[in-house]
């Protein structure tokens, strides 16, 4: 297949070159074809009369208008197949115009011609004699005269080799699609393959290797069995997404909708926040809820943000991910520095317990859609009697029953003597302390498991390739103790009510309850499992302001009140990205409860102009309080520069640590189009200071980040641009703000789009960061990317 693609690519490039040479002397080598495509009922594909269509040359007209590619339809240029993305009447037709490569290649090549088997129709005499004698009937079509479109494959193989026995490999793939009655449609993908691996996370769209599901759709009922994504949306607390394997039933009648599901959850949800490293694009190791690195990230469940901006998966986009090892690597298109703030949501499997899930959601509306409600219930729990790869004995289970919710201390010694030549480690004496030393697989006497306990809390460090080394007491981040697997469960309920008494006012209220059991093997400490959360919100939609006949613009106001108890555990993300940065919360939050009050005011004096003011008050526990104010000005008018300026101030006080914080953040941007030139300017600066109650400066930093650039459109398809960023950082040292580093980044980019069916881009980034401290070496980062 790859060979055929290379032949096609070389042929296309050769023909494009010949066209450029003889454009003025000879007609185009790509003939223009006109076709009228009839729309066949119940058929989702339209087939052109030619293969190898020239990319970008297609034009489709329907009902007197031109259809927009990738919005109204998709096209497979190699196979000449069009898939409509909109519904068209069956009685109409589509007019297609396109160019095709004069290439006489078949869709497939093979050495052996396969002749489909056809049963021999028996004569009446044979049927009477053979059928009566054998009592058997001939082969029948499993699907009869149905309209089901089906395709698939089946494979069988035998593997044998040194060091392994005889093994039978098999694979089955079957796809079904179509209607089984006039108003019931079925879609199915069935596979049975003994290759338990996950798809590669280097493309924006994943092609999962082993996915099984059967979906039946009717006028008011939809059922799905097998693998599916459960997605509940609504409110702040009730948002819920999981990758599951089981059954889901959806019912709808008028304005009422309901969903019920029962499944096995393939993993657990968690959020990880960390800082980037200067000059390192990756890989960055993702960890589970307890810091464990031996996890498997479920394919397609991750969401990645850098500095609050969402990232897109793919080698041609922002990042790639290795799901089997849980490692995240950023591409050349996204520069990672020591100041990059990275946040990742994902689901992972730690191979401990099978996790069962039951959920239900009901939604509806009434009173001319002025009143709507949304109710969600979810039950997630580990099956304590169904351990996967983890192991636990009766004495360890009795220990967990006595610990209650103190599961963070459920450690047992993991060093186990297995006999000479059967382990990986030996026990040695290091300064009077017995430690384990790695000597190679099958060369030691002990088998040892290591647990991640955090920086400075362990005695061992990871050396790579499943090796751990003793580095001193309290100097590592791993310990030889094994953390026992603890089954956990959670019930979660949320109810959301929206009410719009008028076209200008919107009111909403949301209430949520969580019941979390951190140790299903113990009934101790179950009295504090229940927690609650409440949010009330009022929105005054844009209201026009007039003074007589003079239009003064429009105003929008909103307010919010949220209360979360310290025993409430969210079941999924219920906070915006960089929530801790928004309120200047500490990196490790000891208390969970919070009380938040927020308001917002937006004024638009004219189209393209906006003034935004918002603020709020955050309280947690008895001693922590944070207040923030934000003001923003935006101007976007024709023939004027696009201007945006924002300033934010956060004041924080913590009674426990006796520290006050003051944080000011500024952001300004300007962009303007002058003929073919587009200059742009960006400034970002922050000043953060933490002081003790005695007014002495303890920690803090400041930085100024300035970017200036210019883009020039040489011709309609060709654009080049250059940008330079200078950032100067200061940090508090010995109570004084001092210079820390200076970084200079330069980026050059050239792009050519849709010129003679050619598209390419070239980008080079060079960054240098110099530190004031002599013991910190200079860091250089060079990134280059070429796309054809």
Coordinates of C-alpha atoms in Angstrom, one line a residue, residues 452-716:
X452 CA 6.4 6.7 44.5
X453 CA 6.0 8.8 47.6
X454 CA 7.1 12.3 46.4
X455 CA 10.2 14.3 46.2
X456 CA 12.3 14.1 49.3
X457 CA 10.1 11.5 51.0
X458 CA 11.9 8.4 49.8
X459 CA 15.3 6.7 49.8
X460 CA 15.5 5.5 46.1
X461 CA 15.5 7.2 42.7
X462 CA 14.5 5.8 39.3
X463 CA 17.5 5.1 37.0
X464 CA 15.5 4.0 34.0
X465 CA 14.8 0.6 32.4
X466 CA 13.0 -0.6 35.6
X467 CA 16.1 0.1 37.8
X468 CA 16.1 1.8 41.1
X469 CA 19.1 3.0 43.1
X470 CA 19.6 3.9 46.8
X471 CA 20.5 7.7 47.0
X472 CA 20.2 8.2 50.8
X473 CA 17.5 8.6 53.4
X474 CA 15.1 11.4 52.5
X475 CA 16.9 12.2 49.2
X476 CA 14.8 10.2 46.8
X477 CA 11.2 9.9 45.7
X478 CA 10.7 6.1 45.9
X479 CA 10.5 3.7 48.8
X480 CA 10.8 -0.1 48.9
X481 CA 7.4 -0.4 50.7
X482 CA 4.4 -1.4 48.6
X483 CA 1.2 0.5 48.8
X484 CA -1.7 -1.9 49.1
X485 CA -4.5 -1.7 46.5
X486 CA -7.6 -0.2 48.2
X487 CA -11.0 -0.5 46.6
X488 CA -12.9 2.8 46.5
X489 CA -16.4 3.8 45.6
X490 CA -18.4 7.0 45.0
X491 CA -22.1 7.9 44.5
X492 CA -22.7 11.3 42.8
X493 CA -26.0 13.1 42.2
X494 CA -26.5 16.6 40.7
X495 CA -29.6 18.6 39.9
X496 CA -29.7 21.7 37.6
X497 CA -32.6 24.0 37.1
X498 CA -32.7 26.9 34.6
X499 CA -35.4 29.5 34.6
X500 CA -35.9 32.5 32.3
X501 CA -38.8 34.6 33.6
X502 CA -38.2 37.1 30.7
X503 CA -36.1 37.4 27.6
X504 CA -33.6 39.6 29.5
X505 CA -33.2 37.6 32.8
X506 CA -31.8 34.1 33.3
X507 CA -31.6 32.3 36.6
X508 CA -30.0 28.9 37.4
X509 CA -29.5 26.8 40.5
X510 CA -27.4 23.6 40.8
X511 CA -27.1 21.2 43.8
X512 CA -24.8 18.2 44.0
X513 CA -24.2 15.5 46.6
X514 CA -21.3 13.1 46.7
X515 CA -20.9 10.0 48.9
X516 CA -17.3 8.8 48.8
X517 CA -16.0 5.7 50.5
X518 CA -12.2 5.6 50.4
X519 CA -12.0 2.0 51.7
X520 CA -14.7 -0.5 50.7
X521 CA -13.0 -3.1 52.9
X522 CA -13.6 -1.1 56.1
X523 CA -16.7 0.3 57.7
X524 CA -14.7 2.7 59.9
X525 CA -14.8 6.4 59.2
X526 CA -17.9 6.0 57.0
X527 CA -19.7 8.7 58.9
X528 CA -18.0 11.5 56.9
X529 CA -18.6 10.1 53.4
X530 CA -21.4 12.6 52.5
X531 CA -20.7 16.1 51.1
X532 CA -22.6 18.7 49.2
X533 CA -22.2 21.7 46.9
X534 CA -24.5 24.5 45.7
X535 CA -24.2 27.1 43.0
X536 CA -26.7 30.0 42.2
X537 CA -26.3 32.2 39.2
X538 CA -28.2 35.2 37.8
X539 CA -27.6 36.6 34.3
X540 CA -29.0 39.8 32.8
X541 CA -28.7 39.4 29.1
X542 CA -27.6 42.3 26.9
X543 CA -29.9 45.3 27.5
X544 CA -29.8 48.2 25.1
X545 CA -29.3 51.7 26.6
X546 CA -30.9 54.7 25.0
X547 CA -31.0 58.4 25.7
X548 CA -34.0 59.6 23.8
X549 CA -33.3 58.5 20.2
X550 CA -29.5 58.1 20.9
X551 CA -28.2 54.6 21.1
X552 CA -25.6 54.3 23.9
X553 CA -24.8 50.6 23.5
X554 CA -25.7 47.6 25.6
X555 CA -25.0 46.3 29.1
X556 CA -24.7 42.7 30.4
X557 CA -24.5 41.8 34.1
X558 CA -24.1 38.5 35.9
X559 CA -23.5 37.3 39.5
X560 CA -22.6 33.9 41.0
X561 CA -22.6 32.3 44.5
X562 CA -21.0 28.9 45.1
X563 CA -20.6 26.8 48.2
X564 CA -18.7 23.5 48.4
X565 CA -18.4 21.5 51.6
X566 CA -15.0 20.1 52.7
X567 CA -16.4 16.6 52.3
X568 CA -17.6 17.1 48.8
X569 CA -15.6 15.2 46.1
X570 CA -16.3 16.1 42.4
X571 CA -16.6 13.1 40.1
X572 CA -15.1 14.9 37.2
X573 CA -13.6 18.4 36.4
X574 CA -15.8 21.1 37.8
X575 CA -13.2 23.9 37.7
X576 CA -12.0 26.0 34.8
X577 CA -8.5 25.5 33.6
X578 CA -5.8 27.2 35.8
X579 CA -8.4 27.7 38.7
X580 CA -5.5 27.8 41.2
X581 CA -3.8 30.6 39.3
X582 CA -7.1 32.5 39.1
X583 CA -7.4 32.7 42.9
X584 CA -3.6 32.4 43.8
X585 CA -4.2 29.1 45.6
X586 CA -1.3 27.2 47.0
X587 CA 0.1 24.3 45.0
X588 CA -1.0 21.8 47.6
X589 CA -4.5 22.5 49.0
X590 CA -5.0 20.9 52.4
X591 CA -8.7 21.9 52.8
X592 CA -11.3 21.1 50.2
X593 CA -14.3 23.3 51.0
X594 CA -14.7 26.8 49.4
X595 CA -17.1 29.7 49.3
X596 CA -17.0 31.9 46.2
X597 CA -18.8 35.1 45.2
X598 CA -18.3 36.5 41.7
X599 CA -19.8 39.3 39.5
X600 CA -19.3 40.5 36.0
X601 CA -20.1 43.6 34.1
X602 CA -19.8 44.0 30.3
X603 CA -20.5 47.2 28.3
X604 CA -20.4 47.4 24.5
X605 CA -20.7 51.1 23.5
X606 CA -20.6 50.1 19.7
X607 CA -20.0 47.1 17.5
X608 CA -16.4 46.0 17.9
X609 CA -15.9 47.8 21.3
X610 CA -16.1 46.2 24.7
X611 CA -15.3 47.1 28.3
X612 CA -15.3 44.2 30.8
X613 CA -15.0 44.4 34.6
X614 CA -15.3 41.4 36.9
X615 CA -14.2 40.4 40.3
X616 CA -14.8 38.0 43.2
X617 CA -14.1 36.8 46.7
X618 CA -12.8 33.3 47.5
X619 CA -12.7 31.8 51.0
X620 CA -11.5 28.4 52.2
X621 CA -11.4 27.1 55.7
X622 CA -11.1 29.6 58.5
X623 CA -7.9 31.5 57.4
X624 CA -7.6 31.6 53.7
X625 CA -9.1 34.5 51.6
X626 CA -8.5 35.8 48.1
X627 CA -9.9 38.8 46.3
X628 CA -9.5 39.5 42.6
X629 CA -10.4 42.3 40.2
X630 CA -10.1 42.3 36.4
X631 CA -10.6 45.0 33.8
X632 CA -10.3 44.5 30.1
X633 CA -10.7 46.9 27.1
X634 CA -11.1 45.6 23.5
X635 CA -11.3 47.5 20.2
X636 CA -11.9 45.7 16.9
X637 CA -13.1 48.1 14.1
X638 CA -12.5 48.1 10.4
X639 CA -9.6 50.3 9.3
X640 CA -8.4 50.5 12.9
X641 CA -5.8 48.4 14.8
X642 CA -7.1 45.5 16.9
X643 CA -6.3 46.4 20.4
X644 CA -6.8 44.4 23.7
X645 CA -5.5 45.4 27.1
X646 CA -6.2 43.5 30.4
X647 CA -5.1 44.1 34.0
X648 CA -5.8 41.8 36.9
X649 CA -5.0 42.1 40.6
X650 CA -5.2 39.4 43.3
X651 CA -4.8 40.0 47.0
X652 CA -4.5 36.9 49.2
X653 CA -4.1 36.3 52.9
X654 CA -3.5 33.0 54.8
X655 CA -4.0 33.0 58.5
X656 CA -2.3 29.6 58.9
X657 CA 1.0 30.5 57.2
X658 CA 0.7 34.2 58.2
X659 CA 1.5 35.3 54.7
X660 CA -0.1 38.0 52.5
X661 CA 0.1 37.9 48.8
X662 CA -0.2 40.6 46.1
X663 CA -0.2 39.6 42.4
X664 CA -0.6 42.0 39.5
X665 CA -0.9 40.7 35.9
X666 CA -1.0 42.7 32.7
X667 CA -1.6 41.7 29.1
X668 CA -1.7 44.0 26.0
X669 CA -1.9 43.1 22.3
X670 CA -2.1 45.1 19.1
X671 CA -2.4 44.0 15.5
X672 CA -2.9 46.1 12.3
X673 CA -3.1 45.4 8.6
X674 CA -1.2 47.9 6.4
X675 CA -1.4 46.9 2.7
X676 CA 0.4 43.5 2.6
X677 CA 2.1 44.1 6.0
X678 CA 0.6 42.9 9.3
X679 CA 2.7 44.1 12.3
X680 CA 1.8 42.8 15.7
X681 CA 2.9 43.6 19.3
X682 CA 2.3 41.8 22.6
X683 CA 3.2 42.6 26.1
X684 CA 2.7 40.4 29.2
X685 CA 4.0 41.2 32.7
X686 CA 3.5 40.0 36.2
X687 CA 4.5 41.1 39.6
X688 CA 3.9 38.7 42.5
X689 CA 5.1 39.3 46.1
X690 CA 4.4 37.3 49.2
X691 CA 5.0 39.0 52.5
X692 CA 4.9 37.8 56.1
X693 CA 2.5 39.7 58.5
X694 CA 5.6 41.5 59.6
X695 CA 5.8 43.0 56.1
X696 CA 9.0 41.3 55.2
X697 CA 9.3 40.0 51.6
X698 CA 9.5 36.2 51.6
X699 CA 8.9 34.9 48.0
X700 CA 7.9 36.4 44.7
X701 CA 8.8 37.1 41.1
X702 CA 8.4 39.6 38.3
X703 CA 8.8 39.3 34.6
X704 CA 8.3 41.4 31.5
X705 CA 7.6 39.5 28.2
X706 CA 7.6 41.6 25.0
X707 CA 6.9 40.2 21.5
X708 CA 7.2 42.2 18.3
X709 CA 6.6 40.7 14.8
X710 CA 5.8 41.4 11.2
X711 CA 4.0 39.3 8.6
X712 CA 4.3 40.1 4.9
X713 CA 2.1 38.6 2.2
X714 CA 4.4 38.3 -0.8
X715 CA 1.7 37.0 -3.0
X716 CA -1.8 35.7 -2.5

